[in-house]
Amino acid sequence: MSENVRVRFAPSPTGGLHLGGVRTVLFNYLFARKNGGDFILRIEDTDQTRFVPGAEDYINECLKWCGLTPDEGPDAGGEYGPYRQSERKEIYRKYAEQLIADGKAYYAFDTQEELEEKRAEIPNFQYGHSFRHELKNSLSLAPDEVKRLLDEGTPYVIRINMPSDETIYFDDMIRGEVSFETALVDDKVLLKADGMPTYHLAVVVDDYLMKITHAFRGEEWLPSAPVHLLLWEYLGWKESMPQWAHLPLILKPDGNGKLSKRDGARLGFPVYAMNWADPATGELAAGFREMGFLPEAFNNLLAMLGWNDGTDQELFTMEELIEKFSLERVSHSGAKFDFEKAKWFNAEWIKRSSSERLTEEVASILEKADISISNQQSLPKVISLVKDRCVLLTDFVPQAEYFFRQPAQYDLDAVKPKWNDQKEEFFESFASELRESESFSAAFLEETFKRLAAEKSLKIGDVMLPFRIMLVGGKFGPTVFDIAYLLGKDETIARIATAITKFR
Ligand code: GLU
């Protein structure tokens, strides 16, 4: 691509980021990186009635967690700022007025009450070509009346003048040619009574001024495209219009409709990237991060929601995604979300990550569970022993806990009924051999254990399970001699002694 590719993620800061929102970020990011372009974050906060405190910080933190850092934006800066639309208020008005001067937009003075009346009177009322002549606007009123209303400071909005009967087209990078009948589209408000632009005007003006070349957004924005298309044309910028790609919806697990926040709560899985506490209601929506997902897995699973590289490969590093991503392989139809599959991605990513990579996350999860890591040095070793058993990062709590504290409970049902003096003697001898021996390694432990069992005519299996329960508390975990070795000689001996008293 010869032009400098510039893409943008343009969220309205109205709440937590749905996984579909993060997938939009990811596709923007991959496209920018692949083409050596710029990825811009623009905060679309012109609707002051929908302002939610904390939502912008949440977006920033989320992009940081996913490693999808913008090149330009409110925090990163850049030469096309400001990147928050509320700080660009003065820019938009002149374009709205230019549209009026060109006959492409008009002033509308109708009050809320008058519009309510119309809605009550006319089923499926739309402010558009069928009714605009009956309403109070600069197309229906005489010019001197319009002037008087303006001079008196009557509140007004500016609306686009939609053609009554045209078919308009654009070429979507994913869907191909898409067409719209303008007759079906209402005269959208472009500038509100408070002087703020609506999304429709602001998105076009900013995409133009910020030299956006490609715009990726969710399919739910497709119905707005005709308004945007006409604005690009009416403002005389058609040549500079970005190429659009409307990304397929992320569907409920059964494929019936768009995945919503409520589906997550209903089916017990997160729909947001990170926990989001609604500041108005205090309601908490669960996030993938807090549920124990690695950002690598989250990005990977999002990439696969609507895209594949044409092979069976499912696990991709960010570098591979950047290299292989192509819009031709983004599907037109919605992608069903499958939480079991999402967990599979996470388990695979935990397996393929080095224990050093996982240390920080696991340390913080253990800390939250009040497990104090006495010996920092051993944490990476613990991680490498148990990581293949963890699907979520939170699984490190039960899987690693016993390395840092004695089991709080023992699966006594599994040992007590078969416990006897012979076994007790075996463990006492085993502990005393360990105490007296100079060497201590997993191999030494295993060899001593097996030799003693043979000497006492005990089947290995009959003492192996009690040994595991002595150290771990339950019937799980990696090879028991590896566990004992990591616990160290003194701790292993101490755990044997404590457990014997409980097994009797
Ligand atoms: N502000 C819109 C949103 O909240 C952006 C849509 C677009 O990318 O054009 O998603």
Coordinates of C-alpha atoms and ligand atoms in Angstrom, one line a residue:
M1 CA 0.0 0.0 0.0
S2 CA 1.5 3.3 -1.0
E3 CA -0.5 5.7 1.1
N4 CA 0.3 5.9 4.8
V5 CA -2.2 3.6 6.4
R6 CA -4.1 5.2 9.3
V7 CA -6.8 3.4 11.2
R8 CA -8.7 4.3 14.3
F9 CA -10.6 2.7 17.2
A10 CA -13.3 5.2 18.1
P11 CA -15.1 4.1 21.2
S12 CA -17.8 6.0 23.0
P13 CA -16.8 5.8 26.6
T14 CA -20.1 4.6 27.9
G15 CA -19.1 1.5 29.9
G16 CA -16.9 -1.6 29.8
L17 CA -15.5 -3.0 26.6
H18 CA -17.4 -5.9 25.2
L19 CA -15.2 -8.6 23.6
G20 CA -16.5 -7.4 20.2
G21 CA -15.1 -4.0 20.9
V22 CA -11.7 -5.4 21.7
R23 CA -11.8 -7.5 18.5
T24 CA -12.4 -4.3 16.6
V25 CA -9.3 -2.9 18.3
L26 CA -7.3 -6.0 17.4
F27 CA -8.2 -6.0 13.7
N28 CA -7.4 -2.3 13.5
Y29 CA -4.1 -2.9 15.2
L30 CA -3.2 -6.0 13.1
F31 CA -4.0 -4.1 9.9
A32 CA -1.9 -1.1 11.0
R33 CA 1.1 -3.2 12.0
K34 CA 0.9 -5.3 8.9
N35 CA 0.9 -2.3 6.7
G36 CA 3.4 -0.2 8.6
G37 CA 0.7 2.2 9.4
D38 CA -0.6 4.2 12.4
F39 CA -3.3 3.1 14.9
I40 CA -5.2 5.9 16.5
L41 CA -7.4 6.0 19.5
R42 CA -10.2 8.6 19.3
I43 CA -12.6 9.0 22.2
E44 CA -16.1 9.7 20.8
D45 CA -17.7 11.4 23.8
T46 CA -20.0 14.0 22.2
D47 CA -23.1 12.5 23.8
Q48 CA -22.9 14.1 27.2
T49 CA -26.0 12.3 28.4
R50 CA -24.2 9.0 28.0
F51 CA -21.0 10.1 29.7
V52 CA -19.8 7.4 32.2
P53 CA -17.0 8.3 34.7
G54 CA -14.1 5.8 34.5
A55 CA -15.0 4.5 31.1
E56 CA -12.1 6.1 29.3
D57 CA -9.6 5.0 31.9
Y58 CA -11.0 1.5 31.5
I59 CA -10.5 1.6 27.7
N60 CA -6.8 2.7 28.2
E61 CA -6.2 0.0 30.7
C62 CA -7.8 -2.6 28.5
L63 CA -5.6 -1.7 25.5
K64 CA -2.6 -1.8 27.7
W65 CA -3.5 -5.2 29.1
C66 CA -4.0 -6.5 25.6
G67 CA -0.8 -4.9 24.4
L68 CA -2.7 -3.1 21.6
T69 CA -1.1 0.3 22.2
P70 CA -2.2 3.2 20.1
D71 CA 0.3 5.3 18.2
E72 CA -1.8 8.4 18.6
G73 CA -4.6 9.2 21.1
P74 CA -5.5 11.3 24.1
D75 CA -2.6 9.8 26.1
A76 CA -0.2 9.1 23.4
G77 CA -0.6 12.5 21.8
G78 CA 0.0 13.1 18.0
E79 CA -0.2 15.8 15.4
Y80 CA -3.9 15.4 14.7
G81 CA -5.2 16.0 18.2
P82 CA -7.1 16.7 20.3
Y83 CA -8.3 13.0 20.2
R84 CA -11.3 13.5 22.5
Q85 CA -14.3 14.8 20.5
S86 CA -15.6 16.8 23.4
E87 CA -12.4 18.9 23.1
R88 CA -13.0 19.4 19.4
K89 CA -16.5 21.0 19.7
E90 CA -15.5 24.2 17.9
I91 CA -14.3 22.3 14.8
Y92 CA -17.6 20.7 13.9
R93 CA -20.0 23.7 13.7
K94 CA -18.4 25.2 10.6
Y95 CA -18.9 22.0 8.6
A96 CA -22.6 21.8 9.7
E97 CA -23.0 25.4 8.6
Q98 CA -21.3 24.7 5.3
L99 CA -23.8 21.9 4.7
I100 CA -26.6 24.3 5.3
A101 CA -25.2 26.9 2.9
D102 CA -24.9 24.2 0.3
G103 CA -28.5 23.0 0.8
K104 CA -27.4 19.7 2.2
A105 CA -28.6 20.3 5.8
Y106 CA -31.2 22.5 7.5
Y107 CA -32.1 24.0 10.8
A108 CA -34.9 22.3 12.7
F109 CA -36.7 24.2 15.5
D110 CA -39.2 21.5 16.6
T111 CA -39.5 21.1 20.3
Q112 CA -39.4 17.7 22.0
E113 CA -43.2 18.0 22.7
E114 CA -43.9 18.7 19.0
L115 CA -42.0 15.7 17.9
E116 CA -43.7 13.5 20.5
E117 CA -47.0 14.6 19.2
K118 CA -46.0 13.7 15.7
R119 CA -44.8 10.3 16.8
A120 CA -48.1 9.7 18.6
E121 CA -50.1 10.7 15.6
I122 CA -48.1 8.9 12.8
P123 CA -47.1 5.3 13.2
N124 CA -43.4 4.7 12.5
F125 CA -42.8 8.5 12.2
Q126 CA -39.5 9.4 10.7
Y127 CA -38.1 13.0 10.4
G128 CA -37.5 12.8 6.7
H129 CA -38.7 13.6 3.2
S130 CA -42.3 12.5 3.8
F131 CA -43.0 14.8 6.7
R132 CA -40.3 17.4 6.8
H133 CA -42.5 20.0 5.0
E134 CA -45.0 19.7 7.8
L135 CA -42.5 20.4 10.5
K136 CA -40.7 23.5 11.8
N137 CA -37.5 23.8 9.9
S138 CA -35.6 26.0 7.4
L139 CA -36.9 23.9 4.5
S140 CA -40.6 24.4 5.4
L141 CA -40.5 27.9 6.8
A142 CA -40.1 31.2 5.0
P143 CA -36.5 32.6 5.0
D144 CA -37.5 35.6 7.1
E145 CA -39.2 33.4 9.7
V146 CA -36.1 31.3 9.9
K147 CA -34.0 34.4 10.4
R148 CA -36.3 35.6 13.1
L149 CA -36.2 32.3 15.0
L150 CA -32.4 32.3 14.8
D151 CA -32.1 35.9 15.8
E152 CA -34.3 35.3 18.8
G153 CA -32.1 32.5 19.9
T154 CA -34.7 29.7 19.4
P155 CA -33.0 26.4 20.1
Y156 CA -32.4 24.3 17.0
V157 CA -30.7 21.2 15.7
I158 CA -29.1 20.8 12.3
R159 CA -30.3 17.9 10.3
I160 CA -29.0 16.3 7.1
N161 CA -31.2 16.7 4.1
M162 CA -31.5 13.1 2.9
P163 CA -32.4 12.7 -0.8
S164 CA -35.9 11.3 -1.1
D165 CA -35.2 8.7 -3.7
E166 CA -31.6 7.6 -4.5
T167 CA -29.7 4.4 -4.3
I168 CA -26.3 4.8 -2.9
Y169 CA -23.4 2.3 -2.8
F170 CA -20.1 1.7 -1.2
D171 CA -17.6 -1.1 -1.4
D172 CA -17.1 -2.8 1.9
M173 CA -13.7 -4.5 2.3
I174 CA -15.4 -7.5 3.8
R175 CA -18.9 -7.5 2.3
G176 CA -18.3 -6.2 -1.2
E177 CA -20.8 -3.8 -2.6
V178 CA -23.5 -2.6 -0.1
S179 CA -26.4 -0.4 -1.3
F180 CA -29.0 1.7 0.5
E181 CA -32.2 3.4 -0.4
T182 CA -32.1 6.9 0.9
A183 CA -35.9 7.0 1.0
L184 CA -35.7 4.7 4.0
V185 CA -33.2 6.8 6.0
D186 CA -34.4 9.7 8.2
D187 CA -32.8 13.2 8.3
K188 CA -30.3 12.4 11.1
V189 CA -29.4 15.2 13.5
L190 CA -25.8 16.4 12.8
L191 CA -25.5 19.1 15.4
K192 CA -27.5 19.1 18.6
A193 CA -29.1 22.0 20.4
D194 CA -26.2 22.0 22.9
G195 CA -23.9 22.8 20.0
M196 CA -22.3 19.3 20.2
P197 CA -22.1 17.3 17.0
T198 CA -23.7 13.9 16.9
Y199 CA -21.7 10.8 16.2
H200 CA -22.6 11.0 12.5
L201 CA -21.1 14.4 11.9
A202 CA -18.1 14.0 14.2
V203 CA -17.1 10.6 12.8
V204 CA -16.9 11.9 9.3
V205 CA -15.2 15.2 10.1
D206 CA -12.6 13.5 12.3
D207 CA -11.9 10.6 10.0
Y208 CA -11.3 13.3 7.3
L209 CA -9.1 15.6 9.5
M210 CA -7.2 12.7 11.0
K211 CA -6.5 11.3 7.5
I212 CA -8.0 7.9 8.3
T213 CA -7.5 5.5 5.4
H214 CA -9.4 2.4 6.6
A215 CA -12.2 2.2 9.1
F216 CA -13.1 -1.0 10.9
R217 CA -16.2 -1.2 13.0
G218 CA -18.8 -3.6 14.1
E219 CA -21.6 -4.6 11.7
E220 CA -24.1 -2.8 14.0
W221 CA -22.8 0.5 12.4
L222 CA -23.8 -0.6 8.9
P223 CA -27.2 1.2 9.0
S224 CA -25.4 4.5 9.7
A225 CA -23.2 4.1 6.6
P226 CA -25.6 5.9 4.1
V227 CA -25.6 9.0 6.3
H228 CA -21.8 8.9 6.5
L229 CA -21.4 8.2 2.8
L230 CA -23.5 11.2 1.9
L231 CA -21.7 13.5 4.4
W232 CA -18.4 12.5 2.7
E233 CA -19.9 13.5 -0.6
Y234 CA -21.7 16.7 0.6
L235 CA -18.6 18.0 2.3
G236 CA -16.6 17.5 -0.9
W237 CA -14.3 14.8 0.5
K238 CA -15.4 11.7 -1.4
E239 CA -11.9 11.1 -2.7
S240 CA -10.5 10.9 0.8
M241 CA -13.2 8.6 2.2
P242 CA -11.7 5.7 4.1
Q243 CA -12.3 2.2 3.0
W244 CA -14.7 0.6 5.4
A245 CA -14.9 -2.9 6.8
H246 CA -17.9 -3.8 8.9
L247 CA -16.8 -6.7 11.1
P248 CA -19.2 -9.7 11.6
L249 CA -21.2 -9.8 14.8
I250 CA -20.1 -12.0 17.7
L251 CA -23.1 -14.3 18.3
K252 CA -24.6 -16.0 21.3
P253 CA -23.3 -19.6 21.8
D254 CA -26.4 -21.0 20.1
G255 CA -26.0 -18.6 17.2
N256 CA -29.3 -16.8 17.9
G257 CA -28.5 -13.1 17.9
K258 CA -25.8 -10.9 19.1
L259 CA -23.8 -11.9 22.3
S260 CA -24.9 -9.4 25.0
K261 CA -23.7 -8.6 28.5
R262 CA -26.8 -10.4 29.8
D263 CA -25.8 -13.6 28.1
G264 CA -22.6 -13.6 30.0
A265 CA -24.3 -13.3 33.3
R266 CA -26.9 -15.8 32.3
L267 CA -24.5 -18.4 31.0
G268 CA -21.7 -17.8 33.5
F269 CA -18.9 -16.4 31.4
P270 CA -17.4 -13.0 30.9
V271 CA -18.4 -10.8 28.0
Y272 CA -16.2 -7.8 28.9
A273 CA -12.4 -7.7 28.5
M274 CA -11.9 -6.7 32.2
N275 CA -14.3 -6.5 35.1
W276 CA -16.6 -3.5 34.8
A277 CA -18.4 -2.0 37.8
D278 CA -21.3 0.2 36.6
P279 CA -20.7 3.4 38.6
A280 CA -24.4 4.2 38.7
T281 CA -25.8 0.8 39.8
G282 CA -22.6 -0.8 41.3
E283 CA -23.5 -3.8 39.1
L284 CA -20.4 -5.8 38.3
A285 CA -19.9 -7.4 34.9
A286 CA -17.2 -10.1 34.8
G287 CA -14.1 -9.7 32.7
F288 CA -11.8 -12.1 31.0
R289 CA -8.7 -10.7 32.7
E290 CA -10.1 -11.3 36.2
M291 CA -11.4 -14.6 35.2
G292 CA -7.8 -15.7 34.6
F293 CA -7.2 -15.2 30.9
L294 CA -3.8 -14.4 29.5
P295 CA -3.8 -11.4 27.1
E296 CA -2.1 -13.6 24.5
A297 CA -4.9 -16.1 24.7
F298 CA -7.6 -13.4 24.7
N299 CA -6.1 -11.8 21.5
N300 CA -5.7 -15.2 19.9
L301 CA -9.3 -16.2 20.6
L302 CA -10.6 -12.8 19.4
A303 CA -8.7 -13.1 16.2
M304 CA -10.4 -16.5 15.6
L305 CA -13.8 -15.0 16.0
G306 CA -14.5 -14.3 12.4
W307 CA -11.0 -14.8 10.9
N308 CA -8.8 -17.8 10.0
D309 CA -5.6 -18.1 7.9
G310 CA -7.1 -20.7 5.6
T311 CA -5.4 -23.6 7.4
D312 CA -6.3 -25.5 10.6
Q313 CA -3.9 -23.5 12.7
E314 CA -5.6 -22.0 15.7
L315 CA -2.8 -20.8 18.0
F316 CA -1.1 -17.7 16.8
T317 CA 1.4 -15.4 18.4
M318 CA 0.9 -11.6 17.9
E319 CA 3.8 -11.7 15.4
E320 CA 2.1 -14.4 13.4
L321 CA -1.2 -12.6 13.5
I322 CA 0.4 -9.5 12.2
E323 CA 2.1 -11.4 9.4
K324 CA -0.9 -13.5 8.4
F325 CA -3.9 -11.2 9.0
S326 CA -5.9 -10.4 5.9
L327 CA -9.3 -8.9 5.4
E328 CA -10.0 -11.4 2.6
R329 CA -10.2 -14.1 5.2
V330 CA -12.6 -12.3 7.6
S331 CA -16.0 -14.0 7.3
H332 CA -19.2 -12.2 6.3
S333 CA -21.3 -14.1 8.7
G334 CA -21.5 -13.8 12.5
A335 CA -19.1 -15.8 14.7
K336 CA -20.5 -17.9 17.5
F337 CA -18.9 -17.5 20.8
D338 CA -17.9 -20.7 22.6
F339 CA -16.6 -20.3 26.1
E340 CA -15.2 -23.9 26.3
K341 CA -13.2 -23.1 23.2
A342 CA -12.1 -19.8 24.8
K343 CA -10.8 -21.7 27.8
W344 CA -9.0 -24.1 25.5
F345 CA -7.1 -21.2 24.0
N346 CA -6.1 -20.1 27.5
A347 CA -5.0 -23.5 28.6
E348 CA -2.8 -23.8 25.4
W349 CA -1.3 -20.4 26.0
I350 CA -0.5 -21.2 29.7
K351 CA 1.2 -24.4 28.5
R352 CA 3.2 -22.6 25.8
S353 CA 4.3 -19.7 28.0
S354 CA 7.5 -19.9 29.9
S355 CA 7.2 -19.9 33.7
E356 CA 9.1 -16.6 33.8
R357 CA 6.4 -15.1 31.5
L358 CA 3.7 -16.3 33.9
T359 CA 5.4 -15.4 37.2
E360 CA 4.0 -11.9 37.6
E361 CA 0.4 -12.8 37.0
V362 CA 0.6 -16.0 39.1
A363 CA 2.3 -14.1 42.0
S364 CA -0.5 -11.6 42.0
I365 CA -3.2 -14.2 41.9
L366 CA -1.6 -16.1 44.8
E367 CA -1.3 -12.9 46.7
K368 CA -5.0 -12.1 46.2
A369 CA -5.7 -15.6 47.6
D370 CA -3.6 -14.7 50.7
I371 CA -0.9 -17.2 49.8
S372 CA 2.4 -15.7 50.8
I373 CA 5.2 -16.8 48.5
S374 CA 7.9 -17.5 51.1
N375 CA 10.6 -18.3 48.5
Q376 CA 10.3 -16.1 45.4
Q377 CA 13.0 -18.2 43.7
S378 CA 10.9 -21.3 43.7
L379 CA 7.8 -19.7 42.1
P380 CA 9.0 -20.2 38.5
K381 CA 9.8 -23.8 39.4
V382 CA 6.4 -24.4 40.9
I383 CA 4.8 -22.8 37.8
S384 CA 6.6 -25.0 35.4
L385 CA 5.6 -28.1 37.4
V386 CA 1.9 -27.3 37.4
K387 CA 1.1 -25.1 34.4
D388 CA 0.0 -27.9 32.2
R389 CA -2.8 -28.5 34.7
C390 CA -4.2 -25.0 34.6
V391 CA -6.9 -23.8 32.3
L392 CA -7.4 -20.4 33.9
L393 CA -4.7 -18.4 35.7
T394 CA -6.9 -18.7 38.8
D395 CA -6.3 -22.5 38.7
F396 CA -2.8 -21.8 39.9
V397 CA -4.4 -21.2 43.4
P398 CA -5.4 -24.8 44.0
Q399 CA -2.6 -26.2 41.9
A400 CA 0.2 -24.2 43.5
E401 CA -1.1 -23.4 47.0
Y402 CA 0.3 -26.5 48.7
F403 CA 3.9 -25.6 47.7
F404 CA 3.6 -22.5 49.9
R405 CA 1.6 -23.8 52.9
Q406 CA 0.6 -27.1 54.4
P407 CA -2.6 -28.5 53.2
A408 CA -5.5 -27.1 55.2
Q409 CA -7.5 -30.2 54.6
Y410 CA -6.7 -33.8 53.6
D411 CA -8.8 -36.1 51.5
L412 CA -9.1 -38.5 54.4
D413 CA -11.7 -40.7 52.7
A414 CA -9.0 -41.7 50.3
V415 CA -6.5 -42.8 52.9
K416 CA -8.1 -43.5 56.3
P417 CA -10.0 -46.7 55.5
K418 CA -6.8 -48.4 54.3
W419 CA -4.4 -46.9 56.7
N420 CA -2.5 -49.3 59.0
D421 CA 0.6 -49.7 61.2
Q422 CA 2.5 -51.1 58.3
K423 CA 2.0 -48.0 56.3
E424 CA 2.7 -45.8 59.3
E425 CA 6.0 -47.6 59.8
F426 CA 6.9 -47.3 56.2
F427 CA 6.5 -43.5 56.3
E428 CA 8.4 -43.2 59.6
S429 CA 11.3 -45.1 58.0
F430 CA 11.1 -43.1 54.9
A431 CA 11.2 -39.8 56.9
S432 CA 14.1 -41.0 58.9
E433 CA 16.0 -42.1 55.8
L434 CA 15.5 -38.6 54.4
R435 CA 16.6 -37.0 57.6
E436 CA 19.8 -38.9 57.7
S437 CA 20.7 -38.7 54.1
E438 CA 23.1 -36.2 52.6
S439 CA 21.6 -36.2 49.2
F440 CA 18.1 -35.0 48.2
S441 CA 16.8 -35.1 44.7
A442 CA 13.6 -36.3 43.0
A443 CA 15.5 -39.4 41.8
F444 CA 16.9 -40.1 45.2
L445 CA 13.4 -39.7 46.8
E446 CA 11.9 -42.1 44.3
E447 CA 14.6 -44.7 44.6
T448 CA 14.4 -44.6 48.5
F449 CA 10.6 -44.7 48.4
K450 CA 10.5 -47.7 46.1
R451 CA 13.3 -49.6 47.9
L452 CA 11.6 -49.2 51.3
A453 CA 8.2 -50.3 49.9
A454 CA 9.8 -53.4 48.5
E455 CA 11.6 -54.1 51.8
K456 CA 8.3 -53.8 53.7
S457 CA 6.4 -55.8 51.0
L458 CA 4.1 -52.9 50.2
K459 CA 2.7 -52.2 46.8
I460 CA 4.0 -48.9 45.5
G461 CA 0.4 -47.8 44.6
D462 CA -0.7 -48.3 48.2
V463 CA 1.8 -45.8 49.6
M464 CA 2.1 -43.4 46.7
L465 CA -1.5 -42.1 47.1
P466 CA -1.1 -41.5 50.9
F467 CA 2.2 -39.8 50.2
R468 CA 0.6 -37.5 47.7
I469 CA -2.2 -36.6 50.1
M470 CA 0.3 -35.9 52.8
L471 CA 2.0 -33.3 50.6
V472 CA -0.9 -32.0 48.6
G473 CA -4.0 -32.7 50.6
G474 CA -5.8 -34.2 47.6
K475 CA -5.5 -36.6 44.7
F476 CA -4.0 -34.2 42.2
G477 CA -0.8 -32.5 41.1
P478 CA 2.3 -33.5 39.2
T479 CA 4.7 -36.4 40.1
V480 CA 4.8 -36.7 43.8
F481 CA 8.6 -36.9 44.0
D482 CA 8.9 -33.7 42.0
I483 CA 6.6 -32.0 44.6
A484 CA 8.6 -33.4 47.5
Y485 CA 11.9 -32.2 45.9
L486 CA 10.6 -28.7 45.5
L487 CA 9.1 -28.6 49.0
G488 CA 12.6 -29.5 50.3
K489 CA 13.7 -32.0 52.8
D490 CA 12.5 -30.4 56.1
E491 CA 9.1 -29.5 54.8
T492 CA 8.6 -33.0 53.3
I493 CA 9.5 -34.6 56.6
A494 CA 7.3 -32.2 58.5
R495 CA 4.3 -32.9 56.3
I496 CA 4.7 -36.6 56.6
A497 CA 4.8 -36.2 60.4
T498 CA 1.7 -34.0 60.5
A499 CA -0.3 -36.1 58.1
I500 CA 0.4 -39.4 60.0
T501 CA -1.4 -38.0 63.0
K502 CA -4.4 -37.2 60.9
F503 CA -4.5 -40.5 59.0
R504 CA -4.6 -42.8 62.1
Ligands
GLU1 N1 -18.3 5.8 18.5 C1 -18.7 4.6 17.7 C2 -18.7 3.4 18.8 O1 -18.9 3.7 19.9 C3 -17.7 4.3 16.7 C4 -18.2 3.6 15.5 C5 -17.2 3.8 14.3 O2 -16.1 3.2 14.4 O3 -17.5 4.5 13.3 O4 -18.5 2.3 18.5

